[in-house]
Each structure stands twice: as structure tokens, then as C-alpha cells.
CSV table of C-alpha atoms in Angstrom, one decimal:
chain,number,residue,atom,x,y,z
A,1,MET,CA,-39.4,74.4,28.6
A,2,PRO,CA,-42.8,75.2,30.1
A,3,GLY,CA,-45.7,73.6,28.2
A,4,LEU,CA,-43.5,71.6,25.9
A,5,ASP,CA,-43.0,67.9,26.6
A,6,LEU,CA,-40.9,65.8,24.2
A,7,THR,CA,-40.5,62.8,26.5
A,8,ASP,CA,-40.0,59.6,24.5
A,9,ARG,CA,-39.5,61.7,21.3
A,10,THR,CA,-36.3,61.5,19.3
A,11,ALA,CA,-34.8,64.3,17.2
A,12,VAL,CA,-31.9,64.4,14.8
A,13,VAL,CA,-30.4,67.9,14.3
A,14,THR,CA,-27.9,68.3,11.5
A,15,GLY,CA,-25.1,70.9,11.8
A,16,ALA,CA,-25.5,70.9,15.6
A,17,SER,CA,-21.9,71.4,16.9
A,18,ARG,CA,-22.5,75.1,17.6
A,19,GLY,CA,-24.7,78.1,17.0
A,20,ILE,CA,-28.3,77.6,16.1
A,21,GLY,CA,-28.1,73.9,15.8
A,22,LEU,CA,-26.6,73.4,19.2
A,23,ALA,CA,-29.2,75.7,20.7
A,24,ILE,CA,-32.0,73.7,19.1
A,25,ALA,CA,-30.5,70.5,20.4
A,26,GLN,CA,-30.3,71.9,23.9
A,27,ALA,CA,-33.9,73.1,23.8
A,28,ILE,CA,-35.2,69.7,22.6
A,29,ALA,CA,-33.2,67.9,25.3
A,30,ALA,CA,-34.5,70.4,28.0
A,31,ALA,CA,-38.0,69.4,26.9
A,32,GLY,CA,-37.2,65.8,27.6
A,33,GLY,CA,-36.4,64.6,24.1
A,34,ASN,CA,-33.6,62.4,22.9
A,35,VAL,CA,-31.2,64.2,20.5
A,36,VAL,CA,-28.8,63.0,17.9
A,37,LEU,CA,-26.4,65.8,16.9
A,38,THR,CA,-24.5,65.6,13.6
A,39,THR,CA,-21.4,67.5,12.4
A,40,ARG,CA,-18.5,66.7,10.2
A,41,SER,CA,-16.1,65.3,12.8
A,42,GLN,CA,-16.7,62.8,15.5
A,43,GLU,CA,-14.7,64.8,18.0
A,44,ALA,CA,-16.9,67.9,17.4
A,45,ALA,CA,-20.1,65.8,17.5
A,46,ASP,CA,-19.0,64.2,20.9
A,47,ALA,CA,-18.2,67.6,22.3
A,48,ALA,CA,-21.6,69.0,21.3
A,49,ALA,CA,-23.4,66.0,22.7
A,50,ALA,CA,-21.5,66.5,26.0
A,51,GLN,CA,-22.8,70.1,26.1
A,52,VAL,CA,-26.4,68.9,25.6
A,53,GLY,CA,-26.1,66.1,28.1
A,54,GLY,CA,-28.7,63.5,29.0
A,55,THR,CA,-29.2,60.9,26.3
A,56,ALA,CA,-27.7,63.1,23.5
A,57,VAL,CA,-25.5,61.3,21.0
A,58,GLY,CA,-23.0,62.8,18.6
A,59,VAL,CA,-22.5,61.4,15.1
A,60,ALA,CA,-20.0,62.4,12.4
A,61,ALA,CA,-22.0,62.9,9.3
A,62,HIS,CA,-21.3,65.5,6.7
A,63,ALA,CA,-24.7,66.8,5.6
A,64,VAL,CA,-24.3,65.9,1.9
A,65,ASP,CA,-22.7,62.4,2.5
A,66,GLU,CA,-25.5,60.0,1.7
A,67,GLU,CA,-23.9,57.0,3.3
A,68,ALA,CA,-23.1,58.9,6.5
A,69,ALA,CA,-26.7,60.3,6.6
A,70,ARG,CA,-28.1,56.8,6.2
A,71,ARG,CA,-25.9,55.4,9.0
A,72,CYS,CA,-27.0,58.3,11.3
A,73,VAL,CA,-30.7,57.5,10.7
A,74,ASP,CA,-30.1,53.8,11.2
A,75,LEU,CA,-28.1,54.5,14.4
A,76,THR,CA,-30.9,56.7,15.7
A,77,LEU,CA,-33.5,54.0,15.2
A,78,GLU,CA,-31.3,51.4,16.7
A,79,ARG,CA,-30.5,53.5,19.8
A,80,PHE,CA,-33.9,55.1,20.5
A,81,GLY,CA,-36.4,53.1,18.4
A,82,THR,CA,-38.0,56.1,16.9
A,83,LEU,CA,-37.2,59.2,14.8
A,84,ASP,CA,-39.9,61.8,15.4
A,85,ILE,CA,-38.2,65.1,14.6
A,86,LEU,CA,-35.6,66.0,12.0
A,87,VAL,CA,-34.1,69.5,12.0
A,88,ASN,CA,-32.3,70.2,8.8
A,89,ASN,CA,-30.0,72.9,10.2
A,90,ALA,CA,-26.7,72.3,8.5
A,91,GLY,CA,-25.8,75.3,6.3
A,92,THR,CA,-22.9,77.1,4.6
A,93,ASN,CA,-22.1,80.4,3.0
A,94,PRO,CA,-18.8,80.2,1.1
A,95,ALA,CA,-19.8,82.7,-1.5
A,96,PHE,CA,-19.5,86.4,-0.4
A,97,GLY,CA,-19.7,89.0,-3.1
A,98,PRO,CA,-21.7,89.6,-6.2
A,99,VAL,CA,-23.5,86.6,-7.6
A,100,ILE,CA,-21.8,86.9,-11.0
A,101,ASP,CA,-18.4,86.8,-9.4
A,102,GLN,CA,-19.0,83.3,-7.9
A,103,ASP,CA,-17.5,80.2,-9.4
A,104,HIS,CA,-19.2,76.9,-9.9
A,105,GLY,CA,-17.5,75.4,-6.9
A,106,ARG,CA,-18.9,77.9,-4.5
A,107,PHE,CA,-22.3,77.7,-6.2
A,108,ALA,CA,-22.4,73.9,-5.9
A,109,LYS,CA,-21.3,73.9,-2.3
A,110,THR,CA,-23.9,76.4,-1.3
A,111,PHE,CA,-26.8,74.6,-2.9
A,112,ASP,CA,-25.5,71.1,-2.0
A,113,VAL,CA,-25.4,71.9,1.7
A,114,ASN,CA,-28.3,74.4,2.0
A,115,LEU,CA,-30.8,72.7,-0.4
A,116,TRP,CA,-29.8,69.1,-1.4
A,117,ALA,CA,-28.9,68.0,2.2
A,118,PRO,CA,-32.5,68.7,3.4
A,119,VAL,CA,-33.9,66.7,0.5
A,120,LEU,CA,-31.5,63.9,1.3
A,121,TRP,CA,-32.1,63.7,5.0
A,122,THR,CA,-35.9,64.2,4.7
A,123,GLY,CA,-36.1,61.3,2.2
A,124,LEU,CA,-34.1,59.0,4.4
A,125,ALA,CA,-36.1,59.8,7.6
A,126,THR,CA,-39.4,59.5,5.8
A,127,ARG,CA,-38.6,56.1,4.3
A,128,ALA,CA,-37.0,54.8,7.5
A,129,TRP,CA,-39.7,55.9,10.0
A,130,MET,CA,-41.9,59.0,9.5
A,131,GLY,CA,-43.7,57.9,6.4
A,132,GLU,CA,-45.4,55.2,8.4
A,133,HIS,CA,-45.4,56.6,11.9
A,134,GLY,CA,-45.6,60.3,11.4
A,135,GLY,CA,-43.2,63.0,12.4
A,136,ALA,CA,-42.1,66.6,11.9
A,137,PHE,CA,-39.4,68.2,9.8
A,138,VAL,CA,-38.0,71.7,10.5
A,139,ASN,CA,-35.8,73.4,7.9
A,140,THR,CA,-33.5,76.3,9.0
A,141,ALA,CA,-34.0,78.9,6.3
A,142,SER,CA,-33.2,82.6,6.7
A,143,VAL,CA,-34.9,86.0,6.4
A,144,GLY,CA,-32.5,86.4,3.5
A,145,GLY,CA,-34.6,83.9,1.6
A,146,MET,CA,-37.4,86.5,1.6
A,147,ALA,CA,-35.3,89.6,0.7
A,148,PHE,CA,-32.3,90.6,-1.2
A,149,GLU,CA,-29.1,92.3,-0.2
A,150,ALA,CA,-25.6,92.9,-1.4
A,151,ASN,CA,-22.8,90.3,-1.3
A,152,ILE,CA,-24.8,87.3,0.0
A,153,GLY,CA,-27.1,86.8,-2.9
A,154,LEU,CA,-26.2,83.2,-3.6
A,155,TYR,CA,-26.8,82.2,0.0
A,156,ASN,CA,-30.1,84.1,0.0
A,157,ALA,CA,-31.1,82.4,-3.2
A,158,SER,CA,-30.4,79.0,-1.7
A,159,LYS,CA,-32.6,79.9,1.3
A,160,ALA,CA,-35.4,81.2,-0.9
A,161,ALA,CA,-35.3,77.8,-2.6
A,162,LEU,CA,-35.4,76.0,0.7
A,163,ILE,CA,-38.5,78.0,1.7
A,164,HIS,CA,-40.2,76.9,-1.5
A,165,LEU,CA,-38.9,73.3,-1.0
A,166,THR,CA,-40.4,73.3,2.5
A,167,LYS,CA,-43.9,74.1,1.0
A,168,GLN,CA,-43.5,71.5,-1.7
A,169,LEU,CA,-42.5,68.8,0.8
A,170,ALA,CA,-45.3,69.8,3.2
A,171,LEU,CA,-47.7,69.2,0.3
A,172,GLU,CA,-46.2,65.9,-0.7
A,173,LEU,CA,-45.8,64.4,2.8
A,174,SER,CA,-49.0,65.6,4.4
A,175,PRO,CA,-51.1,64.6,6.3
A,176,LYS,CA,-48.9,62.0,8.0
A,177,VAL,CA,-45.8,64.3,8.2
A,178,ARG,CA,-45.5,68.0,8.8
A,179,VAL,CA,-42.8,70.1,7.2
A,180,ASN,CA,-42.0,73.7,8.4
A,181,ALA,CA,-39.3,76.2,8.2
A,182,VAL,CA,-37.9,78.8,10.5
A,183,ALA,CA,-36.2,82.0,9.1
A,184,PRO,CA,-33.7,83.5,11.6
A,185,GLY,CA,-32.2,86.9,11.1
A,186,VAL,CA,-28.5,87.7,11.5
A,187,VAL,CA,-27.2,85.4,14.2
A,188,ARG,CA,-23.7,85.3,15.7
A,189,THR,CA,-22.6,82.1,13.9
A,190,LYS,CA,-19.5,81.4,11.8
A,191,PRO,CA,-21.5,81.0,8.5
A,192,ALA,CA,-23.1,84.4,9.1
A,193,GLU,CA,-19.9,86.3,10.0
A,194,ALA,CA,-19.6,88.1,6.6
A,195,PRO,CA,-22.6,90.3,6.9
A,196,TRP,CA,-21.9,91.5,10.5
A,197,LYS,CA,-18.3,90.9,11.6
A,198,GLU,CA,-16.8,94.2,10.2
A,199,HIS,CA,-19.8,96.4,11.0
A,200,GLU,CA,-21.6,94.8,13.9
A,201,GLN,CA,-22.8,98.1,15.4
A,202,ALA,CA,-24.6,99.1,12.2
A,203,VAL,CA,-26.2,95.7,11.8
A,204,SER,CA,-27.3,95.7,15.4
A,205,ALA,CA,-28.8,99.1,15.1
A,206,SER,CA,-30.9,97.9,12.2
A,207,THR,CA,-32.7,95.3,14.3
A,208,ALA,CA,-35.7,95.7,16.5
A,209,LEU,CA,-33.9,94.3,19.5
A,210,GLY,CA,-30.8,96.4,18.9
A,211,ARG,CA,-28.4,93.4,18.8
A,212,ILE,CA,-27.4,90.5,16.7
A,213,GLY,CA,-29.0,87.2,17.5
A,214,ASP,CA,-27.1,85.0,19.9
A,215,ARG,CA,-28.1,81.5,21.0
A,216,ARG,CA,-27.3,82.6,24.6
A,217,HIS,CA,-30.2,85.1,24.4
A,218,ARG,CA,-33.0,82.4,24.6
A,219,LEU,CA,-32.8,81.3,21.0
A,220,GLY,CA,-33.5,77.9,22.3
A,221,SER,CA,-36.6,79.1,24.0
A,222,ARG,CA,-37.9,80.6,20.8
A,223,VAL,CA,-37.3,77.4,18.9
A,224,SER,CA,-39.1,75.5,21.7
A,225,ARG,CA,-42.1,77.7,21.3
A,226,LEU,CA,-42.2,76.9,17.6
A,227,GLY,CA,-41.7,73.2,18.6
A,228,ARG,CA,-44.7,73.4,20.9
A,229,ARG,CA,-46.8,74.2,17.8
A,230,GLU,CA,-45.0,72.3,15.1
A,231,LEU,CA,-43.2,69.4,16.6
A,232,ASP,CA,-45.9,67.9,18.8
A,233,HIS,CA,-47.5,65.0,17.0
A,234,ARG,CA,-48.8,61.5,17.6
A,235,ARG,CA,-47.0,58.5,16.4
A,236,GLY,CA,-49.0,55.7,14.6
A,237,PRO,CA,-52.1,55.8,12.5
């Protein structure tokens, strides 16, 4: 991307087999960066890495699996010698409907993936590399974390907590490490199907662009413009 040079930088993107995560990985690779993409299965991870091309590597690592996350961080450092950027993108939304109708299983899954996983991966990457050498974290939150709406209240609550967590981590890890969040609107991804799938026309009409977000519509470019401001950093003291 013009003006963005991530040559010799290495990024890990969780939940990167499709949608926003894949678009972010492609944007980083287009800017010259090395990318490690994670998803649950090795087959899906390899397929995503093949779409990104270049030095991209796919790793099977469920976002809340601590041992898998640790192996991924270790592999990244072994393969590329650095871990400069971590995008905590993995997310889930299994709880559609009123909050009081959700059971503990759906509550736990939503907050484990959307909130605990960023804490887990951020801690591992900080201790393994960024705490000493510097780096940048980007958390994928949601506009829902700054609003309220019917039927996806639990998901929105988890994203509101992630926005607060981002601020807390930014305070704790500064000045060596930067922590930021992006808050996409409705995007054509599987976890976001519930709000738009049955009434896409109405949802599209409610947006300024008149359509639902789609990674094919330069989502990667918008992430890259953010990256130009937030991911560029110097390694070392």
C-alpha cells in the first residue's frame, strides 16, 4: 500500500482464515510484512496462507488454547526472528437473542473468544518479544461495543469490554508497546450473519455507503491506513 512499508516486520493475525482477518493479513503482506495466520484447523490455515502468498504461514491455533497460542508465538520467532504486530481478530457470536435468554455456555464462549483470547495472546507476545523490543497490538472490536441493539447484546457487551481492555492495556504496556482497537460496522462475515442475513437491504440502507462492509471493497486498504499510523514503530530501545 502506498506510504506503508512493513518490510522486515512480522505480524500474527488470529482468526485469519476469512473475512476481516484474511483482509488484514493480505494488507500487511502487500505492505511487505511477514504474516502468520491462525485459525482452528491446519487445513484452513494453510488455505488462507496460500491466498496471502509470499512468506505467509498458516498455524492451527484455537484462540483460547493457551498451548497452541504459545506454540504459534514460538514458531513465529523461530521462523522470522521477530514479532512486531499482533492483531487480535478472532471473534465469535453464538448468542443471538435477548441477553436474559442466553445460557452460561454461550456467555462463556462469547467472552472467552472475544475478551480472554486478546488477553492471552497479548501477554504471550509481550513476554516473548514486544516487552523488550517494542511492538503494536490491534484489537478488532465493533461499533456494537459503543452502542446497544436488539438480539446481539451479549456480543456487544463483550466488544465494549474489549474497547475498555484496549485502553487498560495501552496504559499498562506504554511507552514501549502500543495497543489500539478498530471498530468495524456490519461486515459480510459468518459471525456477523445474524444482524443482516435476513434483512440485508434494510441494514445496507442504514449505512452511509449504502451497503454492508465487504473485505473485497478495500477493507484491507482501510486497515493499512490505520497501520500506517499505529503499526509503524522502531524495534529496540
